[in-house]
Amino acid sequence: MINITLPDNSVKQYESGVTAMQIARDISEGLARNVLVAKVNGDVKDALMPITEDATLQLLTWRDKDGKAAMWHSSAHLMAEAIELLYPGVKFGIGPDIENGFYYDIDFMDHEISEKDFDKIEKKMTELAREKQTFDRKEVPKNEALEYFNQKGDEYKLELIEDLQDGDITFYTSGYFTDLCRGPHIPDTSPIKAVKLLKVAGAYWRGDEKRKQLTRIYGITFPKKKELDEYLHMLEEAKKRDHRVLGRELELFTFSQAVGQGLPLWLPKGAQLRERLEQYLKRLQRDAGYEQVITPHIGNVNLYKTSGHLAKYGKESFQPINTPVEGEQFFLKPMNCPHHCEIYNARPHSYKELPIRFAEFGTVYRYEQSGELHGLTRVRGFTQDDAHIFCTPEQIKPEFNGVIDIIERIFKALDFNEVKVQISLSDPDNREKYIGSVENWAKAEQAIIEVAEERGLNAVIEYGEAAFYGPKMDFMVRDAIGREWQLGTIQVDYNLPERFKLEYIGSDNEKHQPVMIHRAPFGSMERFVAVLIEHCAGNFPLWLTPEQVIILPISEKYQTYAEKVLNLLKKHDIRGIIDGRSEKTGRKIRDAELKKIPYMLIVGEREENEGSVSVRRHGKGDMGSFNTEDFIRMVDDEVEEMINVK
RNA sequence: GCCGGGGUAGCUCAGGGGCAGAGCGCUUCCUUGGUAAGGAAGAGGUCACGAGUUCAAUUCUCGUCCUCGGCUCCA
């Protein structure tokens, strides 16, 4: 007999060899129907795998992340089975589950495949799923495994098996399809009720661009049709929020072929919005002891020799600018740090001055690969909300705290309420790839971990993810429809202080090297605005939005009164416009709603007589009549509340 | 950079070897109104750019640029 500990800490005894499925059935038939896989002593296993020793057991269903993963991985097998039946002779690469669904990389040989074929494959998958095919696991000796795929003529699987140890190889068979697979899988195909193939794309075998490109088909499955519909609705919603579409509709930014790929042009409304963001951050930074600096857009090639960037990125970036002077070369700056180091070096510093914080909205240029460019999230010219903090090793911790204060204020002011933090530290088994002393790294990493703990940040620590020059902390936000975006970053740097020979005189009258901290709460203005647009679907917070108020006179007779109201708003720094067209009120309201202007003020005879405005809130409807002064106070209060959140 | 879609009016898109199309938007006129589309008329195009095939190319072929979905990359 073995002891099985369930999540509620109750312990049950079973015969050795019992399966998770049997235990589930023992608890309730309903649970057994929903079990997809099981976590046995912390490892996710097939629900039908015999358990032969004492174990903690957690039964996983569609509600669990690992349950979904198993379902989608099994769906990848199901898709492969359908494709093998429809296109005999195709060869298979790998087919894992991913965050949303699964894919399979397939060499279709002579078959042409496109989205037009999805319908046929989906139908076949649904048909096979209804057969309630079981996923049967089998351990296979290496030579047998090779023999199987040799006969099948699948060189991709053969290559995968070559890399595996004899004894570690398992096959899963479902219906007519057998695949090399570690598992785990769901018990049978019956939970796969709704199937949708999403897109087809090319992907190199093993991610190597020198090797053959396979066809990758992405798909997703659900246990209920309704859930699939909801998912597809979410995708539609995401499409509507696409910042490239909203950016055009709301006249925020554009691109021009004539100017060049990946070089955004900010339109007046977009520039206004961006400037407001910059002003806001500048104010926070001024209060936190930062000093603004301004540096040129280019730097002499020698600057980048010193920084080391030339050797690493020179060929893959924008090429140098030549001058009439033979041999003189300048580079567009790909980052602001070297310039800021030179500012630091402009005169000697005492320890009493530290920390020194230089801030600059610095525009930089990086030659990103053409296929990587995407709207405002990935561009070739962008502005970082950059700052560099020069401090002593002891000051790392308070400086991190100060930066996090700023980042948290910003996220709150912009309604990003779910924030995750990733702390990237060095790989303890691979010390030699990092620059800087072991003691300094330990000190900095300790400081970062402590800060995260003391502040109760929702943080994960990743060892080996640090840059060669220092550990870092990255901030991820979840947007309104559940997608995660990486925004702010704080990075410790031991490299540039060394390369630029940065120093300060300590209390011991000796020279010491300061630590440099790079930080950008937004990341870049471009990327941040893109994420913000998609987060709020273009409905910007009142304090930030280009036009806060639109005045809608009922008819041209009230144009003068509308102008009077507008002037009053202007005096209180409220941004507004008048829709003076000879259209009906219904029409003006509709257009203002589509332009996502937060407040609509309808004014006619009644309002003119009373000195009032009829207020309509975007997306919410009629709020009734307000004394104009009261309305102004309401707007002021709403703006204050957003900006001054603690 | 690589693979695969695509580029026709400001936007969304239809069309197709021989007169360039629709809806929305825009302009003008009529209408002067009360919480999501009032009516009429009009303007607007080198069919991305360059070459080739053809009596004739927006349409077919090739190249370039741009764009979209992936892959790779990301100081």
PDB file of N, CA and C in Angstrom, chain A residues 283-317:
ATOM      1  N   ARG A 283       8.850  66.036 -13.841  1.00  0.00           N
ATOM      2  CA  ARG A 283       8.508  66.590 -12.532  1.00  0.00           C
ATOM      3  C   ARG A 283       8.839  65.598 -11.419  1.00  0.00           C
ATOM      4  N   LEU A 284       8.480  64.326 -11.646  1.00  0.00           N
ATOM      5  CA  LEU A 284       8.802  63.298 -10.645  1.00  0.00           C
ATOM      6  C   LEU A 284      10.308  63.211 -10.444  1.00  0.00           C
ATOM      7  N   GLN A 285      11.052  63.299 -11.550  1.00  0.00           N
ATOM      8  CA  GLN A 285      12.504  63.146 -11.460  1.00  0.00           C
ATOM      9  C   GLN A 285      13.155  64.346 -10.781  1.00  0.00           C
ATOM     10  N   ARG A 286      12.618  65.523 -11.086  1.00  0.00           N
ATOM     11  CA  ARG A 286      13.161  66.713 -10.428  1.00  0.00           C
ATOM     12  C   ARG A 286      12.984  66.575  -8.916  1.00  0.00           C
ATOM     13  N   ASP A 287      11.783  66.123  -8.513  1.00  0.00           N
ATOM     14  CA  ASP A 287      11.520  65.955  -7.084  1.00  0.00           C
ATOM     15  C   ASP A 287      12.422  64.879  -6.483  1.00  0.00           C
ATOM     16  N   ALA A 288      12.885  63.956  -7.297  1.00  0.00           N
ATOM     17  CA  ALA A 288      13.700  62.852  -6.783  1.00  0.00           C
ATOM     18  C   ALA A 288      15.192  63.140  -6.919  1.00  0.00           C
ATOM     19  N   GLY A 289      15.546  64.379  -7.254  1.00  0.00           N
ATOM     20  CA  GLY A 289      16.952  64.741  -7.270  1.00  0.00           C
ATOM     21  C   GLY A 289      17.694  64.449  -8.561  1.00  0.00           C
ATOM     22  N   TYR A 290      16.971  64.341  -9.657  1.00  0.00           N
ATOM     23  CA  TYR A 290      17.638  64.162 -10.949  1.00  0.00           C
ATOM     24  C   TYR A 290      17.979  65.520 -11.535  1.00  0.00           C
ATOM     25  N   GLU A 291      19.002  65.554 -12.377  1.00  0.00           N
ATOM     26  CA  GLU A 291      19.343  66.766 -13.112  1.00  0.00           C
ATOM     27  C   GLU A 291      19.213  66.474 -14.606  1.00  0.00           C
ATOM     28  N   GLN A 292      18.506  67.347 -15.321  1.00  0.00           N
ATOM     29  CA  GLN A 292      18.382  67.167 -16.769  1.00  0.00           C
ATOM     30  C   GLN A 292      19.700  67.531 -17.447  1.00  0.00           C
ATOM     31  N   VAL A 293      20.083  66.744 -18.439  1.00  0.00           N
ATOM     32  CA  VAL A 293      21.214  67.100 -19.296  1.00  0.00           C
ATOM     33  C   VAL A 293      20.750  66.974 -20.750  1.00  0.00           C
ATOM     34  N   ILE A 294      21.509  67.536 -21.655  1.00  0.00           N
ATOM     35  CA  ILE A 294      21.177  67.440 -23.079  1.00  0.00           C
ATOM     36  C   ILE A 294      22.456  67.093 -23.830  1.00  0.00           C
ATOM     37  N   THR A 295      22.369  66.092 -24.696  1.00  0.00           N
ATOM     38  CA  THR A 295      23.561  65.676 -25.444  1.00  0.00           C
ATOM     39  C   THR A 295      23.211  65.563 -26.928  1.00  0.00           C
ATOM     40  N   PRO A 296      24.223  65.641 -27.799  1.00  0.00           N
ATOM     41  CA  PRO A 296      23.952  65.601 -29.240  1.00  0.00           C
ATOM     42  C   PRO A 296      23.545  64.211 -29.727  1.00  0.00           C
ATOM     43  N   HIS A 297      23.006  64.183 -30.952  1.00  0.00           N
ATOM     44  CA  HIS A 297      22.513  62.942 -31.527  1.00  0.00           C
ATOM     45  C   HIS A 297      23.616  62.081 -32.119  1.00  0.00           C
ATOM     46  N   ILE A 298      24.811  62.630 -32.250  1.00  0.00           N
ATOM     47  CA  ILE A 298      25.905  61.833 -32.802  1.00  0.00           C
ATOM     48  C   ILE A 298      27.093  61.878 -31.843  1.00  0.00           C
ATOM     49  N   GLY A 299      27.998  60.953 -32.050  1.00  0.00           N
ATOM     50  CA  GLY A 299      29.210  60.924 -31.237  1.00  0.00           C
ATOM     51  C   GLY A 299      30.352  60.400 -32.080  1.00  0.00           C
ATOM     52  N   ASN A 300      31.552  60.859 -31.777  1.00  0.00           N
ATOM     53  CA  ASN A 300      32.732  60.439 -32.520  1.00  0.00           C
ATOM     54  C   ASN A 300      32.946  58.935 -32.383  1.00  0.00           C
ATOM     55  N   VAL A 301      33.451  58.346 -33.444  1.00  0.00           N
ATOM     56  CA  VAL A 301      33.668  56.898 -33.450  1.00  0.00           C
ATOM     57  C   VAL A 301      34.494  56.450 -32.243  1.00  0.00           C
ATOM     58  N   ASN A 302      35.404  57.284 -31.787  1.00  0.00           N
ATOM     59  CA  ASN A 302      36.251  56.917 -30.649  1.00  0.00           C
ATOM     60  C   ASN A 302      35.458  56.708 -29.363  1.00  0.00           C
ATOM     61  N   LEU A 303      34.364  57.461 -29.257  1.00  0.00           N
ATOM     62  CA  LEU A 303      33.513  57.302 -28.077  1.00  0.00           C
ATOM     63  C   LEU A 303      33.014  55.861 -28.004  1.00  0.00           C
ATOM     64  N   TYR A 304      32.667  55.310 -29.153  1.00  0.00           N
ATOM     65  CA  TYR A 304      32.102  53.957 -29.188  1.00  0.00           C
ATOM     66  C   TYR A 304      33.190  52.892 -29.190  1.00  0.00           C
ATOM     67  N   LYS A 305      34.413  53.312 -29.523  1.00  0.00           N
ATOM     68  CA  LYS A 305      35.531  52.381 -29.317  1.00  0.00           C
ATOM     69  C   LYS A 305      35.730  52.217 -27.820  1.00  0.00           C
ATOM     70  N   THR A 306      35.720  53.356 -27.117  1.00  0.00           N
ATOM     71  CA  THR A 306      35.885  53.304 -25.668  1.00  0.00           C
ATOM     72  C   THR A 306      34.772  52.497 -25.014  1.00  0.00           C
ATOM     73  N   SER A 307      33.553  52.741 -25.429  1.00  0.00           N
ATOM     74  CA  SER A 307      32.421  52.071 -24.765  1.00  0.00           C
ATOM     75  C   SER A 307      32.364  50.592 -25.117  1.00  0.00           C
ATOM     76  N   GLY A 308      33.000  50.209 -26.231  1.00  0.00           N
ATOM     77  CA  GLY A 308      32.983  48.804 -26.635  1.00  0.00           C
ATOM     78  C   GLY A 308      31.834  48.474 -27.570  1.00  0.00           C
ATOM     79  N   HIS A 309      30.959  49.458 -27.811  1.00  0.00           N
ATOM     80  CA  HIS A 309      29.792  49.172 -28.653  1.00  0.00           C
ATOM     81  C   HIS A 309      30.167  48.996 -30.123  1.00  0.00           C
ATOM     82  N   LEU A 310      31.229  49.684 -30.528  1.00  0.00           N
ATOM     83  CA  LEU A 310      31.615  49.613 -31.942  1.00  0.00           C
ATOM     84  C   LEU A 310      32.005  48.187 -32.318  1.00  0.00           C
ATOM     85  N   ALA A 311      32.851  47.607 -31.468  1.00  0.00           N
ATOM     86  CA  ALA A 311      33.329  46.254 -31.758  1.00  0.00           C
ATOM     87  C   ALA A 311      32.152  45.294 -31.808  1.00  0.00           C
ATOM     88  N   LYS A 312      31.184  45.531 -30.957  1.00  0.00           N
ATOM     89  CA  LYS A 312      30.100  44.564 -30.835  1.00  0.00           C
ATOM     90  C   LYS A 312      28.989  44.781 -31.865  1.00  0.00           C
ATOM     91  N   TYR A 313      28.704  46.034 -32.189  1.00  0.00           N
ATOM     92  CA  TYR A 313      27.527  46.288 -33.000  1.00  0.00           C
ATOM     93  C   TYR A 313      27.761  47.135 -34.243  1.00  0.00           C
ATOM     94  N   GLY A 314      29.012  47.590 -34.459  1.00  0.00           N
ATOM     95  CA  GLY A 314      29.281  48.523 -35.544  1.00  0.00           C
ATOM     96  C   GLY A 314      28.757  48.103 -36.905  1.00  0.00           C
ATOM     97  N   LYS A 315      29.034  46.857 -37.285  1.00  0.00           N
ATOM     98  CA  LYS A 315      28.675  46.398 -38.629  1.00  0.00           C
ATOM     99  C   LYS A 315      27.178  46.228 -38.797  1.00  0.00           C
ATOM    100  N   GLU A 316      26.498  45.893 -37.691  1.00  0.00           N
ATOM    101  CA  GLU A 316      25.075  45.596 -37.797  1.00  0.00           C
ATOM    102  C   GLU A 316      24.214  46.828 -37.574  1.00  0.00           C
ATOM    103  N   SER A 317      24.843  47.976 -37.438  1.00  0.00           N
ATOM    104  CA  SER A 317      24.036  49.143 -37.140  1.00  0.00           C
ATOM    105  C   SER A 317      24.129  50.159 -38.274  1.00  0.00           C
TER     106      SER A 317
END
